[in-house]
């Protein structure tokens, strides 16, 4: 869904570098919360739990380290 020339939602997530960049520019969190014109991810679900979203936000707040 998130690879190739036209990744879904314009969000390319095929490697850590792309995931980290998406995290730091806000597009990853926008997808996880269904905001900024990006559909809610994972697609066709009710989304991640509030706890899971908070975990991702903590990782982003820490600078999206490779841990």
Coordinates of C-alpha atoms in Angstrom, one line a residue:
X1 CA 0.0 0.0 0.0
X2 CA 2.8 2.4 0.9
X3 CA 5.4 1.7 -1.7
X4 CA 6.2 2.2 -5.3
X5 CA 5.7 5.3 -7.5
X6 CA 2.2 6.1 -6.1
X7 CA 2.0 5.0 -2.5
X8 CA -1.4 5.2 -0.9
X9 CA -2.1 8.5 0.8
X10 CA 1.2 9.8 -0.7
X11 CA 2.9 8.1 2.3
X12 CA 5.9 5.9 1.3
X13 CA 6.8 3.5 4.1
X14 CA 9.2 1.0 2.5
X15 CA 12.2 1.5 4.7
X16 CA 13.2 3.1 8.0
X17 CA 14.5 6.3 6.4
X18 CA 11.1 6.9 4.8
X19 CA 9.2 5.9 8.0
X20 CA 11.3 8.2 10.1
X21 CA 10.9 11.1 7.7
X22 CA 7.2 10.6 7.6
X23 CA 7.1 10.5 11.4
X24 CA 9.1 13.7 11.8
X25 CA 7.2 15.7 9.2
X26 CA 3.8 14.7 10.8
X27 CA 2.4 12.6 8.0
X28 CA 2.7 9.3 9.8
X29 CA 0.7 10.6 12.8
X30 CA -1.8 12.2 10.5
X31 CA -2.4 8.8 8.9
X32 CA -2.7 7.2 12.3
X33 CA -5.3 9.7 13.4
X34 CA -7.0 10.3 10.0
X35 CA -6.3 14.0 9.9
X36 CA -4.7 16.5 7.4
X37 CA -6.5 14.8 4.5
X38 CA -4.8 11.5 5.0
X39 CA -7.2 8.5 5.4
X40 CA -7.2 6.7 8.8
X41 CA -4.6 3.9 8.8
X42 CA -4.6 1.0 8.8
X43 CA -7.1 1.3 6.0
X44 CA -10.6 -0.2 6.4
X45 CA -10.2 -0.5 10.2
X46 CA -11.2 1.6 13.2
X47 CA -7.5 2.5 13.6
X48 CA -5.0 1.8 16.3
X49 CA -5.9 2.0 19.9
X50 CA -5.2 5.2 21.8
X51 CA -2.4 3.5 23.6
X52 CA -0.7 2.4 20.4
X53 CA -1.0 5.9 18.9
X54 CA 0.5 7.3 22.1
X55 CA 3.4 4.9 21.8
X56 CA 4.1 6.0 18.3
X57 CA 3.8 9.7 19.4
X58 CA 6.4 9.1 22.2
X59 CA 8.8 7.5 19.6
X60 CA 8.3 10.6 17.4
X61 CA 8.8 13.0 20.3
X62 CA 12.1 11.2 21.0
X63 CA 13.2 12.0 17.5
X64 CA 12.1 8.7 15.8
X65 CA 15.3 6.8 16.9
X66 CA 16.3 3.4 15.4
X67 CA 15.4 1.4 18.5

